[in-house]
XYZ file of C-alpha atoms in Angstrom:
600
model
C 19.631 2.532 -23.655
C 20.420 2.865 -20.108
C 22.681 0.006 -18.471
C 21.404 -0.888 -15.004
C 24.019 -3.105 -13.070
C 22.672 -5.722 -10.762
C 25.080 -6.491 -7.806
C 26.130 -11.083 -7.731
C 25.909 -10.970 -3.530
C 25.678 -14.274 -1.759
C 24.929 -14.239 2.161
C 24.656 -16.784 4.044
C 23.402 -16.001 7.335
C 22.653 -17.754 10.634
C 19.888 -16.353 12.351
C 19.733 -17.069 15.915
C 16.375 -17.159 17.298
C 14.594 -19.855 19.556
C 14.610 -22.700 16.696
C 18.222 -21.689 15.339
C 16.753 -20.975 12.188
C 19.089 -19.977 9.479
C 18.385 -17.320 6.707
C 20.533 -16.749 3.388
C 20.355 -13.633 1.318
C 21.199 -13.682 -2.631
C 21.297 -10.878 -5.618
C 21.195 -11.534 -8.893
C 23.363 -11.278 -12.001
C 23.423 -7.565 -14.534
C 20.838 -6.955 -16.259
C 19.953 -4.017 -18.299
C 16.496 -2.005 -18.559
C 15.244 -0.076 -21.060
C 15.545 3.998 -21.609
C 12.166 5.225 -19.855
C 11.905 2.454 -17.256
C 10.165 3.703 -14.327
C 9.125 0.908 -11.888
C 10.136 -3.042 -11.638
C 8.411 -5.025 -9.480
C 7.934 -8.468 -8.589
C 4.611 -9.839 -9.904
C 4.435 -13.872 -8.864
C 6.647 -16.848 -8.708
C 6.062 -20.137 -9.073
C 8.554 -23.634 -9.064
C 10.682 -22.504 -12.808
C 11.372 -18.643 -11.401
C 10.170 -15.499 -10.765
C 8.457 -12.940 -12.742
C 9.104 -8.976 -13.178
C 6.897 -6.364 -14.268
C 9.406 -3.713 -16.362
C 6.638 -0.758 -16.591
C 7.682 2.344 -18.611
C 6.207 5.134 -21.093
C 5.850 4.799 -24.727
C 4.838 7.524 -26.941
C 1.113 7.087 -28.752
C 0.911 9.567 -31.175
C 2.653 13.013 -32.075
C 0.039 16.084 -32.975
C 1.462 19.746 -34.219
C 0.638 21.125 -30.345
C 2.234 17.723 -28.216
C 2.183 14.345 -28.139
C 0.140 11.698 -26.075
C 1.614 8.526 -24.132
C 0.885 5.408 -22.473
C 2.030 2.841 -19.856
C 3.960 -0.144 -22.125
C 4.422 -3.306 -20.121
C 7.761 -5.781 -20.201
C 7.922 -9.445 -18.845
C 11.006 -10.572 -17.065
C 11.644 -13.957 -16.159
C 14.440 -14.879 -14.138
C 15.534 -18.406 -12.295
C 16.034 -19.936 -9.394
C 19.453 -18.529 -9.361
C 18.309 -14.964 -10.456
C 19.684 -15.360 -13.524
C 17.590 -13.853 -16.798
C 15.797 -16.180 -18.603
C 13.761 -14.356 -20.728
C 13.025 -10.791 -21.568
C 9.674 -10.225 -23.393
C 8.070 -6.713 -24.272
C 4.057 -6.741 -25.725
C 3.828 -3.088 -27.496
C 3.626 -5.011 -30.853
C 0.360 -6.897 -28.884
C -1.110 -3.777 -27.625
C -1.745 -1.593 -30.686
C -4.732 0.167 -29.661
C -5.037 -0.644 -26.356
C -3.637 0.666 -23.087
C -1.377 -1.708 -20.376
C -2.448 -1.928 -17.259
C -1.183 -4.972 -15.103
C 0.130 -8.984 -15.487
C -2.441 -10.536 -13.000
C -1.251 -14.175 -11.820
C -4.358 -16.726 -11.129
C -3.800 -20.036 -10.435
C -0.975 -21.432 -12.294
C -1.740 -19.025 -15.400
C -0.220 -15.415 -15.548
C -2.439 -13.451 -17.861
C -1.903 -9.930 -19.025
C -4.656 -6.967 -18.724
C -4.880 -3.807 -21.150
C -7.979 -1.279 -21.829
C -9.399 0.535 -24.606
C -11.115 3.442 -24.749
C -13.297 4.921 -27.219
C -14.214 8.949 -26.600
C -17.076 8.665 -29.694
C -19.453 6.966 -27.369
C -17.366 7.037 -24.095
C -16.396 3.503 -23.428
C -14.433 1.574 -21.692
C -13.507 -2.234 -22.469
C -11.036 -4.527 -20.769
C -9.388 -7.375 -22.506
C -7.061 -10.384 -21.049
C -5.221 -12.922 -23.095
C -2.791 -15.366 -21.119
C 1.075 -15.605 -21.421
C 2.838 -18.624 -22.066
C 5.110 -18.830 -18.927
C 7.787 -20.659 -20.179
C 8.157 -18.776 -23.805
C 6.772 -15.430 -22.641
C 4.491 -15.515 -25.762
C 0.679 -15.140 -25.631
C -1.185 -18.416 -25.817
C -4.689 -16.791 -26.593
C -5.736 -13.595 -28.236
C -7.005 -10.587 -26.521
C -10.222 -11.365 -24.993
C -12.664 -9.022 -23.567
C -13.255 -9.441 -20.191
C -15.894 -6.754 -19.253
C -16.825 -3.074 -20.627
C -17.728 0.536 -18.723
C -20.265 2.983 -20.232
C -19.831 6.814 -18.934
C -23.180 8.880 -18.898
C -21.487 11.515 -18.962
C -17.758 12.502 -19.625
C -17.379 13.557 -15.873
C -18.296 10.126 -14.896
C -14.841 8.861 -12.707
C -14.658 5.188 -13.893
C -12.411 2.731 -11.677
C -12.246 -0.827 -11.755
C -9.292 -3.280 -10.199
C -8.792 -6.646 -10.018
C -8.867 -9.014 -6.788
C -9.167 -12.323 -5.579
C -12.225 -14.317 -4.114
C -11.886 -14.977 -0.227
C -9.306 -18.654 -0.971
C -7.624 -16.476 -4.086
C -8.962 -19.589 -6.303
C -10.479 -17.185 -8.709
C -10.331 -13.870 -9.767
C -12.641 -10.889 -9.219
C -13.133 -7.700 -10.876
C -14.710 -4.457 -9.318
C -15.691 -1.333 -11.080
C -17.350 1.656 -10.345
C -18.824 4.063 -11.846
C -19.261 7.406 -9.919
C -21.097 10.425 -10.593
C -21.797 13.793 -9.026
C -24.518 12.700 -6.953
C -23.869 8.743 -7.697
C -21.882 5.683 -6.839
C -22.505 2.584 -8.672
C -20.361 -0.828 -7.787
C -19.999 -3.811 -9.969
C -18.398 -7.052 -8.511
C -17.581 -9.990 -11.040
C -15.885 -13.102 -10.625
C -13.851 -15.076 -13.133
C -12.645 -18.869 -12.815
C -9.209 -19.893 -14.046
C -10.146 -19.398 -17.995
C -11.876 -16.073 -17.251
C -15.082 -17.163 -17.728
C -17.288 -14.480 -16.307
C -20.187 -15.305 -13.389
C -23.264 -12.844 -13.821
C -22.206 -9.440 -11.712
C -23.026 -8.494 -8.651
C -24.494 -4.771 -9.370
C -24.449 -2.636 -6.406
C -25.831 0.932 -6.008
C -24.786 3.061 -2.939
C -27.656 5.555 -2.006
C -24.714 7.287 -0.278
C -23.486 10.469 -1.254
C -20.516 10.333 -3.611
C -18.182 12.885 -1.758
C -19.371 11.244 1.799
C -18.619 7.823 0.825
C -15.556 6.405 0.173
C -14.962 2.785 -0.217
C -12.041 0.855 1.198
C -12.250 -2.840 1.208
C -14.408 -5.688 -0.991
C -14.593 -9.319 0.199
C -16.530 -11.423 -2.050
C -17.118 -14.763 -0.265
C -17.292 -18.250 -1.094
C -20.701 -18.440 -1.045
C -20.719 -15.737 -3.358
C -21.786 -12.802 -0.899
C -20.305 -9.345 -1.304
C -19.477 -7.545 1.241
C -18.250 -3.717 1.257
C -16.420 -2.178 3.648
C -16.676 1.844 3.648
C -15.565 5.145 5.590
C -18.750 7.675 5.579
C -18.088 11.202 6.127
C -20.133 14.157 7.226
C -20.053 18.265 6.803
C -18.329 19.966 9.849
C -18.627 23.506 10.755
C -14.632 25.054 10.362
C -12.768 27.327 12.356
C -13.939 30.648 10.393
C -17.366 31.880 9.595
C -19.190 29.164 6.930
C -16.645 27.123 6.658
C -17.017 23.093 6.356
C -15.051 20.783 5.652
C -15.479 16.565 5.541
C -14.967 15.096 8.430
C -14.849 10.951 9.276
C -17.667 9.558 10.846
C -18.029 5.856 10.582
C -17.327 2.729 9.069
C -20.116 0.875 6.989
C -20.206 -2.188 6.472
C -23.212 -3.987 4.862
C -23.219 -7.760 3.137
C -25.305 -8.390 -0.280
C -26.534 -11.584 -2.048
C -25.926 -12.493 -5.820
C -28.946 -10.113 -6.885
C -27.383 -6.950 -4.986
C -29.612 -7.219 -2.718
C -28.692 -5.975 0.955
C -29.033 -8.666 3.173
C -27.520 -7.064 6.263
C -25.108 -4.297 7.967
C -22.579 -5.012 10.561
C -23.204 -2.780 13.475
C -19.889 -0.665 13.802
C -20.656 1.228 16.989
C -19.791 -1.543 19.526
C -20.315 -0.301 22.488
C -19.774 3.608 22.328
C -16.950 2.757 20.458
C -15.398 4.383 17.483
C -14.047 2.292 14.948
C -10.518 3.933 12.972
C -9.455 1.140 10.929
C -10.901 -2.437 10.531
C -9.747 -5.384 8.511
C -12.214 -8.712 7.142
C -11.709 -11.875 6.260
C -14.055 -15.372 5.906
C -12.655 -17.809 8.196
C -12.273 -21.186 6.293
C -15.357 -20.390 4.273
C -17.483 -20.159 7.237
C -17.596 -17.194 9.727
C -16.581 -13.702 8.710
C -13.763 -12.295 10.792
C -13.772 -8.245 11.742
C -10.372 -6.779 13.453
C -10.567 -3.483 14.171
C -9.107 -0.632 16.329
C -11.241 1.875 17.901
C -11.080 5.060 20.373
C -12.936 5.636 23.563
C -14.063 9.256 21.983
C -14.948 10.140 18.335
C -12.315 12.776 17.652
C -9.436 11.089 19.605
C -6.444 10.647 17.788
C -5.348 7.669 20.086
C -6.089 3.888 19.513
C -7.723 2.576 23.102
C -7.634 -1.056 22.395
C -8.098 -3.717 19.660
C -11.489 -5.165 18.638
C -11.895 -8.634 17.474
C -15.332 -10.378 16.795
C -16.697 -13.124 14.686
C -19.501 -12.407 12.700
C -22.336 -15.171 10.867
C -22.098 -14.266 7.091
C -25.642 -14.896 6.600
C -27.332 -13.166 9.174
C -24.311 -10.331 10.236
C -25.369 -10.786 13.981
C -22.288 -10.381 16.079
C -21.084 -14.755 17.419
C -18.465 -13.312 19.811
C -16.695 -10.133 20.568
C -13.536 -9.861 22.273
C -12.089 -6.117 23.352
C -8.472 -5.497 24.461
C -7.459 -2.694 25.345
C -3.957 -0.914 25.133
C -2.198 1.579 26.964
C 0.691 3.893 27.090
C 2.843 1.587 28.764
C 2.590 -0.878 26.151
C 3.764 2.106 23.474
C 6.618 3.807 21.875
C 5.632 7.495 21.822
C 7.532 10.950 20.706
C 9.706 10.846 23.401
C 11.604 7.760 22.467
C 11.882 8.848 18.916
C 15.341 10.316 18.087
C 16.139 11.664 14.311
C 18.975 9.702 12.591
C 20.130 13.033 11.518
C 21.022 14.554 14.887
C 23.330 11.224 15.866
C 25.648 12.069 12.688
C 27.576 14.988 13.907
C 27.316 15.860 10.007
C 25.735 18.637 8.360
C 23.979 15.993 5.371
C 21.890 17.179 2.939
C 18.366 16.823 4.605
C 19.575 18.825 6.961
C 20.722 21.456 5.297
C 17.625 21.238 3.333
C 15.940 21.589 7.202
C 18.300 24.775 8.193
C 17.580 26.354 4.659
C 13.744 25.415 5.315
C 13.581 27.268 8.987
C 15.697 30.530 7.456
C 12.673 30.974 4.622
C 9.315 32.581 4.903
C 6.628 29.798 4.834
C 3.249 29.859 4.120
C 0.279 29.094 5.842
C 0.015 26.000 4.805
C 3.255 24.938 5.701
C 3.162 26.653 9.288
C -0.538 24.491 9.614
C 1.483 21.253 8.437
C 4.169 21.408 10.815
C 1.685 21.818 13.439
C 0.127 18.765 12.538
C -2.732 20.362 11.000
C -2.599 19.722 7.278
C -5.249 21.966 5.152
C -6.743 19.789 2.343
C -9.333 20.514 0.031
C -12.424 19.174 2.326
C -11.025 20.552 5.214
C -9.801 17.291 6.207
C -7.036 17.311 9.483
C -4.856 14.167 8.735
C -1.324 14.826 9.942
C 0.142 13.054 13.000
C 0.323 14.851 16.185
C 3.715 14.608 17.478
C 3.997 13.135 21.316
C 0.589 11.195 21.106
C 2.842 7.625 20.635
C -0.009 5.043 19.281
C -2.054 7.074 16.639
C -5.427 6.417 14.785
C -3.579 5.518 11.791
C -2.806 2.243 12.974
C -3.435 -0.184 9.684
C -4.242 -3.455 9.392
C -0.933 -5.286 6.960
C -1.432 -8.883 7.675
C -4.200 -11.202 9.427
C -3.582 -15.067 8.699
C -4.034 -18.353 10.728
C -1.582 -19.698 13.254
C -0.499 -23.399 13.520
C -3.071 -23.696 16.382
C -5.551 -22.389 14.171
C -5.752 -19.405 15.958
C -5.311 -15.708 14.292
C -2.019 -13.705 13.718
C -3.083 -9.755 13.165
C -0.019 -7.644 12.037
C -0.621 -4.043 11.844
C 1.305 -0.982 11.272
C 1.138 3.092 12.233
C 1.335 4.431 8.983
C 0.269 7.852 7.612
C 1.114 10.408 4.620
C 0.819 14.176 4.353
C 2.385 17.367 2.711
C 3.112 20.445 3.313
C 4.859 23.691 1.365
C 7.806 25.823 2.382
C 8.343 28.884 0.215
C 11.327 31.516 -0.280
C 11.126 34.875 -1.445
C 13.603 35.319 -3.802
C 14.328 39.523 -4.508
C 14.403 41.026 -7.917
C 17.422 42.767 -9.867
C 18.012 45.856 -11.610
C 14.386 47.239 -10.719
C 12.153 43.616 -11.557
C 10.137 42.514 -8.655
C 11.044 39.758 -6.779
C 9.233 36.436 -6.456
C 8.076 33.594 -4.277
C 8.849 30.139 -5.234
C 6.705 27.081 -3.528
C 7.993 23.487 -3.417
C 5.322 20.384 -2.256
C 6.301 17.561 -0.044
C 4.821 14.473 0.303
C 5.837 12.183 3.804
C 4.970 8.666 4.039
C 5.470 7.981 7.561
C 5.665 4.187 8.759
C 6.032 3.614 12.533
C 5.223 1.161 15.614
C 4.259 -2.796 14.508
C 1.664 -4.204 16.137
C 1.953 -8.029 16.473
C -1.220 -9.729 18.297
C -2.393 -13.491 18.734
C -5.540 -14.490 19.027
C -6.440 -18.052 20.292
C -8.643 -20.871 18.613
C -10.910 -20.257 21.367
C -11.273 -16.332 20.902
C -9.211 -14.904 23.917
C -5.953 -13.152 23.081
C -2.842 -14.887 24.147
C -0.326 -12.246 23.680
C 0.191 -8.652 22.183
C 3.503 -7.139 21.206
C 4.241 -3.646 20.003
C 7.714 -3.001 18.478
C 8.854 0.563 18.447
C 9.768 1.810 14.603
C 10.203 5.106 12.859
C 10.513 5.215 9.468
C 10.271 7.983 6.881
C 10.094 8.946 3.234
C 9.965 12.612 1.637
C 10.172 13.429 -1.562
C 9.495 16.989 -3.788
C 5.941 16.473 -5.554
C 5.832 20.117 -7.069
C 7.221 23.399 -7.630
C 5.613 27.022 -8.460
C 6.169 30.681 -8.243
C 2.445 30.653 -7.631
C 2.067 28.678 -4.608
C -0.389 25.989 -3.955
C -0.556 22.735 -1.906
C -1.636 19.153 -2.185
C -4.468 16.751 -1.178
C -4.875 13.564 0.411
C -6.015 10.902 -1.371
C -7.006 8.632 1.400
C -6.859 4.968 1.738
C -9.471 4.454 -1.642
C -9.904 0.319 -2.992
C -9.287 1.640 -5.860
C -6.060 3.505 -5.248
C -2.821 1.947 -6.483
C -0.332 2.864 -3.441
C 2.840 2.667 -4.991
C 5.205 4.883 -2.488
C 6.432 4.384 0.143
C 9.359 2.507 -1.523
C 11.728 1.087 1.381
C 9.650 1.914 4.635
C 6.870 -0.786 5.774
C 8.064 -4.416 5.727
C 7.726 -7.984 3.805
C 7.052 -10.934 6.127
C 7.938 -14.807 5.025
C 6.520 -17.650 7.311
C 8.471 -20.490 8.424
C 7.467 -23.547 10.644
C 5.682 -21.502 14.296
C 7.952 -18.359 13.399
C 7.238 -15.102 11.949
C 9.338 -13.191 10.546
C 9.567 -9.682 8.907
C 12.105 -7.959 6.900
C 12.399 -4.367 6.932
C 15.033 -1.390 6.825
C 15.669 0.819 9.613
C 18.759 2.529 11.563
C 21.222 0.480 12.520
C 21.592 2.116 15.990
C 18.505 -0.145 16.617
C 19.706 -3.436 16.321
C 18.914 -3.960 19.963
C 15.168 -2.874 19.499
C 12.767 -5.820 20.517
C 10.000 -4.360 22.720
C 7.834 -1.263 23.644
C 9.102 1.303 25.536
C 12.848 1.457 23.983
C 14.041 4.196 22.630
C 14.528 4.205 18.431
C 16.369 6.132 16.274
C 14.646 7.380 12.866
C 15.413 6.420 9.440
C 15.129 8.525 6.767
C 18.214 7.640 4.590
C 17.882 4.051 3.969
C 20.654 4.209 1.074
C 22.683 3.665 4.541
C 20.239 1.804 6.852
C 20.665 -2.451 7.460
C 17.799 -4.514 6.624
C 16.521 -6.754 9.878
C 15.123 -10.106 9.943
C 12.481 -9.478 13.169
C 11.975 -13.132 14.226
C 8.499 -13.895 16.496
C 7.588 -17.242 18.158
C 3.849 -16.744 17.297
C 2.706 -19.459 20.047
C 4.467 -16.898 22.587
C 5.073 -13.717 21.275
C 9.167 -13.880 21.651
C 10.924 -11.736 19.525
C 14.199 -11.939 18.139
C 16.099 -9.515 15.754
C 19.114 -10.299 13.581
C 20.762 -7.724 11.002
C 20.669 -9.545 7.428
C 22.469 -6.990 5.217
C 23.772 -3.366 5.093
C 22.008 -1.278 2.220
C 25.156 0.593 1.532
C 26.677 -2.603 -0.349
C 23.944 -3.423 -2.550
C 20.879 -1.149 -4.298
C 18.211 -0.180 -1.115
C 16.129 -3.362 -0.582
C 11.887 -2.684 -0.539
C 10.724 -5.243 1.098
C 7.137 -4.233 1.611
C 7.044 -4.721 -2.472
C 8.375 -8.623 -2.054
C 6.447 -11.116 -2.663
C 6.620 -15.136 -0.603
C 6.480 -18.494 -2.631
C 7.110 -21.316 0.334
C 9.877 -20.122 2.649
C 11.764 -17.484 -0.365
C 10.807 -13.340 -0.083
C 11.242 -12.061 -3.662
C 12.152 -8.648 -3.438
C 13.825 -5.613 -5.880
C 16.379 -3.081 -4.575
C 16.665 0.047 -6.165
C 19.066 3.071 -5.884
C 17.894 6.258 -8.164
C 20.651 8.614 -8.510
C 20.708 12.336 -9.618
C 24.167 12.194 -11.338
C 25.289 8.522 -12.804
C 23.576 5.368 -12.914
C 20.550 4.029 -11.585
C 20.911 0.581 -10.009
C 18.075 -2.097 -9.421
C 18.952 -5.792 -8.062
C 16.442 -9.151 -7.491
C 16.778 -10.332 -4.486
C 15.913 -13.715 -2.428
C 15.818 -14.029 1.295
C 15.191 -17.985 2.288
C 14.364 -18.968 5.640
C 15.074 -22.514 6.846
């Protein structure tokens, strides 16, 4: 059993921006965790407390040649005061069946787990709900829907959402083949009682398609949002790789039937990310920001339209563009690293890195030209300042009624550095390959957008933020892939980069970790230091006037007194971020802390 100390911090913090708003900052009591614990997280909170998922791996069975495990989920419920209320694990519930999440809908929490039978390659998914108060499960497993494989290569993937006003739940599946793609959209009410799916199937190739949002609507329309992708001829001779050509976006009825498809070439445009939403059950709502030129690996401006659900014809479109002046860029990037003075242990790691032989791979990913499987080329190019990978985090209404669109630069890659270590006593020597994996999280975009469709005001705050950690190691070599921005994908990592945002009266205002050399950071064009160790970075409160775009920023709390904060993981009930601080250590103890920041 492994003891896992929770700091007892209380701030209490004034935070001086234009309505004087004041912000307090509290960390729970100890608590312990069990042996094998590998993620907490904060699933939902309602008026009595909040509730953690404890995920960790139990063994299944033991054979002669190994042993097989699965995921084993444990319910924590804490109070207002972060103090432990309950502690309830289900293994004894889930004989037989797999755990996959606690899903919160409505004022139920209910708990999912699967079941699969090899024999005649199955796949069912059961619910039952969970007694908030007790912990204890109020109804017995129930089985919510089932997959059938065709074959064993069949990829099956289902996950669960919300409808466009989150009143009920919806579950989408697919079931992809070599030359296939199949969708299934389902929507449950509050007692998961099942409406008749929505069965979709995509006449796009599987490896060319890949999907990346659903929205089912309120008047029960799906919508999918996709990337398509087409062969490119590569650098040597018969070479292709995958390359990204469009978005596609096309809106069906209750029968699967396509209705429409939302033209995404508006005007010569290229469209690199977008971002939907129904407006107040009426008019569909498309943000998106495009380049002047396909391969470009700038954002020119920021699209907004509104868009008639039924039809998909195109109400109003308004285009802003955005320029280097308004940007950060390389320049005004410094490493946190070089303002030490210190030789720390990423950069000795760095010196030790540029002393060894690399491969090609690594060579091509410092170069900011990763090599993955399809060919793909998806690695930042340093000095460019407002990449493609600009993503949509946030879109909600103002107090006007208007639109608040917060978006982020954020992008992951690898790469592979190898050393040639020589042999003894005659034996050959050998190379030895290590994997990284960067999650890079940079510039905010903040941008409103008036009742009446015009934008009032666009802000970009400079930001640098980084996470690397070791995914592999081999004497043979190799490299990794990337994944891509899939539905379907669970993005876990990055852990402290990104930020949480909490709402309170007109005023935004975000919560993230970065170096506290930039406490004086509030608009484009200043220069930022990098964060990369945020065991020793602050954690901000970024304050924005959303009728006027003022920012303010305030430091809340210094990492290095309590376990690192991740507040892109948080989660908001009213004017409280719930949010879980973690510190993983090589040697000694691993400690995790609950958090609240409250805004008044």
């Amino acid at each position: 059993m492994k003891f896992i100390y929770l700091y007892l911090l209380t701030l209490s913090i004034s935070i001086s921006s234009l309505a004087q708003q004041k912000s307090s900052v509290n960390w729970g009591e100890d608590i312990k965790l069990k042996k094998g614990s590998t993620d907490l997280k904060v699933v939902c909170t309602d008026n009595t407390g909040i509730y953690l998922e404890e995920a960790h791996i139990k063994m299944k069975s033991y054979y002669v040649v190994g042993a097989t495990f699965r995921g084993s989920g444990t319910l924590i419920k804490m109070n207002a005061n972060l103090s432990e209320i309950y502690r309830r694990n289900y293994n004894k519930d889930l004989r037989g069946k797999e755990f996959e999440q606690f899903f919160p809908l409505g004022n139920d929490l209910f708990i999912f787990a699967s079941s699969y039978s090899r024999g005649d390659r199955m796949l069912e998914l059961f619910a039952a709900k969970v007694n908030k108060a007790s912990g204890d499960l109020t109804v017995r497993w129930q089985r919510v829907a089932s997959f059938q494989q065709e074959s064993k290569r069949d990829k099956m993937e289902f996950k669960l959402t919300y409808n466009a006003d989150s009143s009920k739940m919806v579950l989408v599946s697919s079931i992809q083949g070599k030359e296939k793609n199949e969708y299934k959209v389902q929507e449950f009410d509050s007692k998961l009682k099942g409406a008749k799916p929505v069965v979709i199937s995509n006449e796009f190739e599987a490896k060319k398609y890949q999907l990346e949002d659903v929205i089912y609507t309120i008047n029960r329309k799906v919508i999918l949002v996709g990337r398509t992708y087409e062969y490119e001829e590569g650098k040597k001779k018969k070479e292709k790789f995958l390359d990204f050509n469009h978005y596609n976006i096309r809106v069906y009825n209750e029968a699967g039937k396509q209705e429409s498809e939302i033209n995404t070439t508006v005007n010569g445009k290229w469209l690199s990310s977008t971002k939907l939403l129904q407006e107040k059950n009426q008019d569909l709502i498309l943000a998106a920001f495009y380049s002047n030129e396909k391969k470009s690996r700038r954002v020119n401006g920021l699209l907004v339209q509104r868009i008639d659900v039924n039809t998909g014809k195109v109400i109003s479109t308004i285009d802003k563009a955005i320029n280097d002046a308004m940007l950060s860029n390389g320049d005004n990037v410094e490493d946190d690293d070089k303002d030490d003075g210190k030789d720390t242990k990423d950069n000795k790691k760095d010196k030790e890195r540029k002393n060894t032989k690399e491969d090609k791979d690594s060579k091509t990913a410092k170069a900011g030209k990763e090599n993955t499987k399809d060919g793909k080329q998806d690695t930042p190019e340093e000095g460019e300042g407002f990449s493609r990978y600009m993503q949509f985090r946030k879109i909600f209404y103002s107090s006007d009624g208007g639109l608040m669109i917060l978006a982020e630069s954020f992008d992951t890659y690898t790469y592979t550095t190898s050393t040639y270590t020589p042999g003894t006593n005659g034996a050959p020597g050998h190379w030895s390959y290590t994997t990284y994996r960067v999650y890079s999280s940079g510039d905010l975009l903040m941008c409103k957008v008036a009742p009446q469709g015009e934008i009032d005001w666009l802000q970009v705050l400079p930001k640098s933020q980084s996470e690397r950690y070791a995914v592999g190691t081999t004497s043979t070599g190799g490299g990794a892939t990337i994944s891509g921005f899939s539905f379907f994908s669970s993005l876990k990592m990055p852990f402290y980069s990104g930020f949480g945002v909490v709402r309170s009266g007109n005023t935004i205002n975000l919560v993230l970790n970065d170096n506290p050399k930039n406490a004086g950071v509030t608009q484009s064009g200043q220069k930022v230091k990098s964060v990369t160790r945020f065991g020793k970075s602050d954690c901000f409160m970024i304050s924005v006037d959303e009728l006027t775009g003022k920012i303010n920023r305030k430091m809340i709390f210094n990492n290095k007194e309590i376990p690192t904060a991740m507040p892109r993981k948080g989660v908001v009930l009213g004017n409280n971020l719930y949010l879980v601080g973690r510190n993983d250590r090589m040697f000694g103890k691993t400690k995790i802390a609950v958090g609240k920041i409250s805004v008044k």
